[in-house]
Amino acid sequence: MATLSVPAALPDVAEDVEQLHKAFSGWGTNEELIITILAHRNGYQRKLIREFYQETYGEDLLKTLDKELTKRDAFLANEATKKFTSSNWVLIEVACTRSSEDLFNARRAYHARYKKSIEEDVAQHTTGDFRKLLVALLTSFRYEGPEVNTHLAKSEAKILHEKISDKAYADDDLIRIIATRSTAQLSATLNTYNNEYGHAITKDLKEDPKDDYLKLLRATVKCLTCPEKYFEKLLRLAINKMGTDESALTRVVTTRAEVDMQRIKEEYYRRNSVPLDHAIAKDTRGDYEKMLIELVGSENA
């Protein structure tokens, strides 16, 4: 097997690879170390790291990262089942903003770590309508193609409107549509709902703004159809509250950096008239600030 030559000008590549491998060892990734290494390397350096990692350990670094992130999702989900509240929607994030494959892998990681299923824990720690919706969402394996059935969109928009008009917010058909349809199909259904009935479904789900289950339904719809709006609000609340919510801020930035961060940044600026990196810089300090800015990307770059 050929040996990858590391340029003399980049003597730290081998050290980076060794540290990354250590960070991945065992259960519970050393996330801070991984971010510190990868966020402070340019594209060329990350390419060399990936090649050297493959050469040294026979594993693709990106696939290893994906596997570790599913472990992180399993850990986050386990923590969330113990303290699920109206301000803690981590289970919704895991269920509705990950790919079908990522959600499936997170469930497998949960099995391996906790010797039971995620839906088992969710069912144990929640009740009633919350349990019904969350279990359906977490056990879904959505089709991810772009195909849309317009006839189905119209018929299911009608079903949703009827159930919501009757205040049957936990009706089996309503939950079935939200929990199983592809995001493309669901978006078409909700667009039809808007066109047919004159307003967005989320407006009709605000019948009682203090109802926590309706908050959960609105968060679910937002995560599935426009996650950038969901994450913008989460970031805004995390940054603007008295004492930054570092847990939420870190979670969003690390999990969305390579997914849809650009759209989140655009939505944040549209909503707040302040670039996200500026808001983070104003509210954080030191290495933590640098790490987040590296992942988010500076508007001055």
Short mmCIF file of C-alpha atoms in Angstrom, two decimals:
data_model
loop_
_atom_site.label_atom_id
_atom_site.label_comp_id
_atom_site.label_asym_id
_atom_site.label_seq_id
_atom_site.Cartn_x
_atom_site.Cartn_y
_atom_site.Cartn_z
CA MET A 1 0.00 0.00 0.00
CA ALA A 2 1.37 3.40 -0.98
CA THR A 3 2.17 5.84 1.78
CA LEU A 4 0.69 9.33 1.63
CA SER A 5 3.37 11.98 1.57
CA VAL A 6 2.64 14.87 3.92
CA PRO A 7 4.19 18.15 2.72
CA ALA A 8 6.87 19.51 5.02
CA ALA A 9 4.91 22.75 5.29
CA LEU A 10 2.07 20.85 6.95
CA PRO A 11 3.79 18.86 9.72
CA ASP A 12 0.64 18.75 11.88
CA VAL A 13 -1.48 16.58 9.58
CA ALA A 14 -0.29 13.32 11.16
CA GLU A 15 -0.87 14.76 14.63
CA ASP A 16 -4.35 15.94 13.62
CA VAL A 17 -5.21 12.48 12.32
CA GLU A 18 -4.01 10.80 15.52
CA GLN A 19 -5.98 13.23 17.68
CA LEU A 20 -9.11 12.75 15.58
CA HIS A 21 -8.85 8.98 15.90
CA LYS A 22 -8.54 9.31 19.68
CA ALA A 23 -11.54 11.63 19.73
CA PHE A 24 -13.64 8.98 17.98
CA SER A 25 -12.62 6.18 20.34
CA GLY A 26 -15.30 4.68 22.56
CA TRP A 27 -18.77 6.00 23.27
CA GLY A 28 -19.11 9.74 23.54
CA THR A 29 -17.17 11.61 20.89
CA ASN A 30 -14.79 14.33 22.04
CA GLU A 31 -16.72 16.86 19.99
CA GLU A 32 -14.78 19.90 21.15
CA LEU A 33 -11.47 18.41 20.00
CA ILE A 34 -12.90 17.44 16.60
CA ILE A 35 -14.27 20.93 16.04
CA THR A 36 -11.06 22.56 17.23
CA ILE A 37 -9.09 20.59 14.64
CA LEU A 38 -11.39 20.67 11.62
CA ALA A 39 -12.80 24.17 12.03
CA HIS A 40 -9.33 25.69 12.11
CA ARG A 41 -8.02 23.99 8.97
CA ASN A 42 -8.55 25.23 5.42
CA GLY A 43 -10.03 23.12 2.64
CA TYR A 44 -6.67 21.83 1.41
CA GLN A 45 -5.59 20.84 4.92
CA ARG A 46 -8.89 19.03 5.55
CA LYS A 47 -8.41 17.15 2.26
CA LEU A 48 -4.96 16.01 3.38
CA ILE A 49 -6.32 15.01 6.79
CA ARG A 50 -9.02 12.92 5.16
CA GLU A 51 -6.52 11.18 2.86
CA PHE A 52 -4.03 10.55 5.69
CA TYR A 53 -6.82 9.25 7.95
CA GLN A 54 -7.87 6.77 5.23
CA GLU A 55 -4.26 5.70 4.75
CA THR A 56 -3.57 5.28 8.46
CA TYR A 57 -6.78 3.69 9.73
CA GLY A 58 -8.46 2.35 6.59
CA GLU A 59 -11.61 4.36 7.26
CA ASP A 60 -13.23 7.29 5.46
CA LEU A 61 -13.11 10.28 7.81
CA LEU A 62 -16.46 11.64 6.58
CA LYS A 63 -18.20 8.31 7.18
CA THR A 64 -16.64 8.15 10.63
CA LEU A 65 -17.90 11.64 11.37
CA ASP A 66 -21.40 10.68 10.23
CA LYS A 67 -21.33 7.64 12.51
CA GLU A 68 -20.21 9.76 15.46
CA LEU A 69 -22.95 12.32 14.81
CA THR A 70 -25.58 9.58 14.94
CA LYS A 71 -24.14 8.58 18.32
CA ARG A 72 -24.47 12.19 19.38
CA ASP A 73 -28.10 12.23 18.25
CA ALA A 74 -28.72 9.08 20.29
CA PHE A 75 -27.21 10.74 23.35
CA LEU A 76 -29.19 13.96 22.80
CA ALA A 77 -32.39 11.98 22.39
CA ASN A 78 -31.75 10.01 25.56
CA GLU A 79 -31.16 13.21 27.53
CA ALA A 80 -34.29 14.78 26.01
CA THR A 81 -36.55 11.88 26.99
CA LYS A 82 -35.72 12.58 30.63
CA LYS A 83 -36.57 16.29 30.52
CA PHE A 84 -38.98 16.79 27.64
CA THR A 85 -40.60 20.23 28.02
CA SER A 86 -42.26 22.86 25.86
CA SER A 87 -38.88 24.57 25.46
CA ASN A 88 -36.90 21.41 24.74
CA TRP A 89 -37.67 20.15 21.25
CA VAL A 90 -34.50 18.08 20.72
CA LEU A 91 -36.55 14.96 19.95
CA ILE A 92 -38.37 16.86 17.21
CA GLU A 93 -35.05 18.03 15.76
CA VAL A 94 -33.69 14.49 15.64
CA ALA A 95 -36.91 13.08 14.19
CA CYS A 96 -37.68 15.79 11.64
CA THR A 97 -34.48 17.48 10.49
CA ARG A 98 -32.26 14.44 9.93
CA SER A 99 -32.31 12.29 6.82
CA SER A 100 -34.21 9.01 7.03
CA GLU A 101 -30.89 7.14 7.04
CA ASP A 102 -29.45 9.35 9.79
CA LEU A 103 -32.54 8.87 11.96
CA PHE A 104 -32.41 5.12 11.40
CA ASN A 105 -28.72 5.06 12.34
CA ALA A 106 -29.36 7.16 15.45
CA ARG A 107 -31.99 4.62 16.52
CA ARG A 108 -29.49 1.80 15.98
CA ALA A 109 -26.89 3.69 18.02
CA TYR A 110 -29.49 4.13 20.75
CA HIS A 111 -30.06 0.35 20.79
CA ALA A 112 -26.33 -0.28 21.09
CA ARG A 113 -25.75 2.21 23.88
CA TYR A 114 -28.87 1.96 26.01
CA LYS A 115 -30.02 -1.64 25.29
CA LYS A 116 -33.54 -0.48 24.43
CA SER A 117 -35.28 1.52 21.75
CA ILE A 118 -35.67 5.26 21.66
CA GLU A 119 -39.43 4.90 21.23
CA GLU A 120 -39.51 2.73 24.35
CA ASP A 121 -37.98 5.54 26.41
CA VAL A 122 -40.13 8.20 24.78
CA ALA A 123 -43.26 6.17 25.51
CA GLN A 124 -42.16 5.75 29.12
CA HIS A 125 -41.48 9.45 29.72
CA THR A 126 -44.38 11.01 27.80
CA THR A 127 -48.13 10.53 27.81
CA GLY A 128 -51.24 11.06 25.71
CA ASP A 129 -51.02 13.13 22.53
CA PHE A 130 -47.31 13.89 23.03
CA ARG A 131 -46.48 10.18 23.13
CA LYS A 132 -48.67 9.45 20.11
CA LEU A 133 -47.01 12.06 17.90
CA LEU A 134 -43.41 11.60 19.07
CA VAL A 135 -43.37 7.82 18.69
CA ALA A 136 -44.83 8.14 15.18
CA LEU A 137 -42.21 10.71 14.17
CA LEU A 138 -39.23 8.87 15.66
CA THR A 139 -40.14 5.54 14.02
CA SER A 140 -40.75 7.01 10.57
CA PHE A 141 -38.57 6.28 7.55
CA ARG A 142 -39.67 8.89 5.02
CA TYR A 143 -39.17 8.67 1.30
CA GLU A 144 -36.79 11.47 0.31
CA GLY A 145 -37.42 11.83 -3.41
CA PRO A 146 -38.87 14.94 -5.12
CA GLU A 147 -42.01 13.29 -6.51
CA VAL A 148 -45.34 14.89 -5.59
CA ASN A 149 -48.88 13.57 -6.05
CA THR A 150 -51.06 16.67 -6.47
CA HIS A 151 -54.33 14.75 -6.12
CA LEU A 152 -53.10 13.29 -2.82
CA ALA A 153 -51.94 16.74 -1.69
CA LYS A 154 -55.42 18.14 -2.25
CA SER A 155 -57.25 15.27 -0.54
CA GLU A 156 -54.91 15.29 2.47
CA ALA A 157 -55.06 19.08 2.79
CA LYS A 158 -58.82 18.63 3.11
CA ILE A 159 -58.35 15.95 5.79
CA LEU A 160 -55.99 18.18 7.76
CA HIS A 161 -58.37 21.14 7.56
CA GLU A 162 -61.32 19.04 8.73
CA LYS A 163 -59.43 17.58 11.67
CA ILE A 164 -58.06 20.96 12.75
CA SER A 165 -61.48 22.60 12.37
CA ASP A 166 -62.86 19.90 14.68
CA LYS A 167 -59.91 20.50 17.06
CA ALA A 168 -58.95 16.83 16.59
CA TYR A 169 -55.26 17.69 16.75
CA ALA A 170 -54.16 14.16 17.65
CA ASP A 171 -56.39 12.38 15.15
CA ASP A 172 -54.83 9.27 13.63
CA ASP A 173 -55.05 10.60 10.07
CA LEU A 174 -53.53 13.95 10.97
CA ILE A 175 -50.58 12.28 12.67
CA ARG A 176 -50.25 9.74 9.84
CA ILE A 177 -49.94 12.48 7.22
CA ILE A 178 -47.42 14.53 9.21
CA ALA A 179 -45.38 11.56 10.38
CA THR A 180 -45.11 9.51 7.17
CA ARG A 181 -45.25 11.68 4.05
CA SER A 182 -42.05 12.78 2.34
CA THR A 183 -41.09 16.39 2.94
CA ALA A 184 -41.79 17.14 -0.74
CA GLN A 185 -45.28 15.63 -0.52
CA LEU A 186 -46.01 17.26 2.82
CA SER A 187 -44.87 20.65 1.52
CA ALA A 188 -47.22 20.26 -1.46
CA THR A 189 -50.08 19.35 0.89
CA LEU A 190 -49.44 22.36 3.13
CA ASN A 191 -49.14 24.69 0.13
CA THR A 192 -52.50 23.37 -1.06
CA TYR A 193 -53.89 23.93 2.44
CA ASN A 194 -52.70 27.55 2.29
CA ASN A 195 -54.19 28.11 -1.17
CA GLU A 196 -57.50 26.37 -0.48
CA TYR A 197 -58.19 27.82 2.95
CA GLY A 198 -56.48 31.19 2.80
CA HIS A 199 -53.79 30.81 5.44
CA ALA A 200 -50.98 28.57 6.62
CA ILE A 201 -51.69 25.51 8.71
CA THR A 202 -49.45 26.87 11.48
CA LYS A 203 -51.88 29.75 11.94
CA ASP A 204 -54.71 27.31 12.54
CA LEU A 205 -52.53 25.48 15.04
CA LYS A 206 -52.35 28.64 17.17
CA GLU A 207 -55.92 28.26 18.44
CA ASP A 208 -54.49 28.20 21.96
CA PRO A 209 -50.98 29.74 22.02
CA LYS A 210 -50.36 28.29 25.49
CA ASP A 211 -51.20 24.71 24.49
CA ASP A 212 -47.90 22.81 24.59
CA TYR A 213 -49.10 20.06 22.26
CA LEU A 214 -50.01 22.64 19.60
CA LYS A 215 -46.56 24.18 20.07
CA LEU A 216 -45.11 20.74 19.40
CA LEU A 217 -47.22 20.35 16.26
CA ARG A 218 -46.15 23.76 14.95
CA ALA A 219 -42.49 22.97 15.67
CA THR A 220 -42.90 19.66 13.83
CA VAL A 221 -44.37 21.31 10.74
CA LYS A 222 -41.65 23.96 10.78
CA CYS A 223 -38.83 21.40 11.16
CA LEU A 224 -40.16 19.30 8.30
CA THR A 225 -40.95 22.03 5.79
CA CYS A 226 -38.73 25.03 6.63
CA PRO A 227 -36.06 23.96 9.15
CA GLU A 228 -34.13 27.20 8.63
CA LYS A 229 -37.01 29.11 10.29
CA TYR A 230 -37.09 26.68 13.20
CA PHE A 231 -33.33 26.91 13.76
CA GLU A 232 -33.29 30.70 13.32
CA LYS A 233 -35.77 31.06 16.15
CA LEU A 234 -33.82 28.61 18.29
CA LEU A 235 -30.61 30.56 17.72
CA ARG A 236 -32.33 33.90 18.36
CA LEU A 237 -33.69 32.69 21.68
CA ALA A 238 -30.37 31.07 22.63
CA ILE A 239 -28.40 34.27 21.92
CA ASN A 240 -30.86 36.84 23.24
CA LYS A 241 -31.84 35.22 26.52
CA MET A 242 -30.27 36.37 29.78
CA GLY A 243 -27.08 34.34 29.72
CA THR A 244 -26.44 32.62 26.41
CA ASP A 245 -27.91 29.11 26.07
CA GLU A 246 -24.59 27.57 25.02
CA SER A 247 -26.04 24.06 24.77
CA ALA A 248 -28.65 25.06 22.18
CA LEU A 249 -26.23 27.37 20.36
CA THR A 250 -23.55 24.69 20.07
CA ARG A 251 -26.06 22.00 19.10
CA VAL A 252 -27.50 24.00 16.22
CA VAL A 253 -24.17 25.23 14.86
CA THR A 254 -22.44 21.82 15.00
CA THR A 255 -25.33 19.81 13.56
CA ARG A 256 -26.29 22.24 10.77
CA ALA A 257 -22.86 23.56 9.72
CA GLU A 258 -22.60 21.18 6.76
CA VAL A 259 -26.34 20.90 6.10
CA ASP A 260 -28.22 24.18 5.74
CA MET A 261 -26.25 26.82 7.65
CA GLN A 262 -26.31 29.25 4.73
CA ARG A 263 -30.11 29.23 4.66
CA ILE A 264 -30.22 29.61 8.44
CA LYS A 265 -27.86 32.59 8.22
CA GLU A 266 -30.01 34.21 5.55
CA GLU A 267 -33.15 33.65 7.61
CA TYR A 268 -31.43 35.02 10.73
CA TYR A 269 -30.43 38.19 8.91
CA ARG A 270 -33.89 38.58 7.39
CA ARG A 271 -35.49 38.24 10.81
CA ASN A 272 -32.99 40.22 12.91
CA SER A 273 -31.15 42.57 10.47
CA VAL A 274 -27.89 41.37 12.04
CA PRO A 275 -25.51 38.76 10.55
CA LEU A 276 -25.47 35.59 12.64
CA ASP A 277 -21.71 35.63 13.09
CA HIS A 278 -21.92 39.20 14.44
CA ALA A 279 -24.60 38.17 16.93
CA ILE A 280 -22.48 35.22 18.07
CA ALA A 281 -19.35 37.39 18.38
CA LYS A 282 -21.24 39.89 20.52
CA ASP A 283 -22.55 37.21 22.86
CA THR A 284 -19.59 34.82 23.21
CA ARG A 285 -15.88 35.07 23.98
CA GLY A 286 -12.52 33.40 23.40
CA ASP A 287 -11.98 30.01 21.79
CA TYR A 288 -15.69 29.20 22.03
CA GLU A 289 -16.50 32.26 19.92
CA LYS A 290 -13.77 31.42 17.39
CA MET A 291 -15.01 27.84 17.08
CA LEU A 292 -18.59 28.91 16.40
CA ILE A 293 -17.57 31.64 13.93
CA GLU A 294 -15.41 29.15 12.02
CA LEU A 295 -18.33 26.76 11.68
CA VAL A 296 -20.91 29.42 10.84
CA GLY A 297 -18.63 31.33 8.46
CA SER A 298 -17.92 35.01 8.74
CA GLU A 299 -19.82 37.51 6.57
CA ASN A 300 -16.57 39.43 6.30
CA ALA A 301 -14.71 36.46 4.86
#
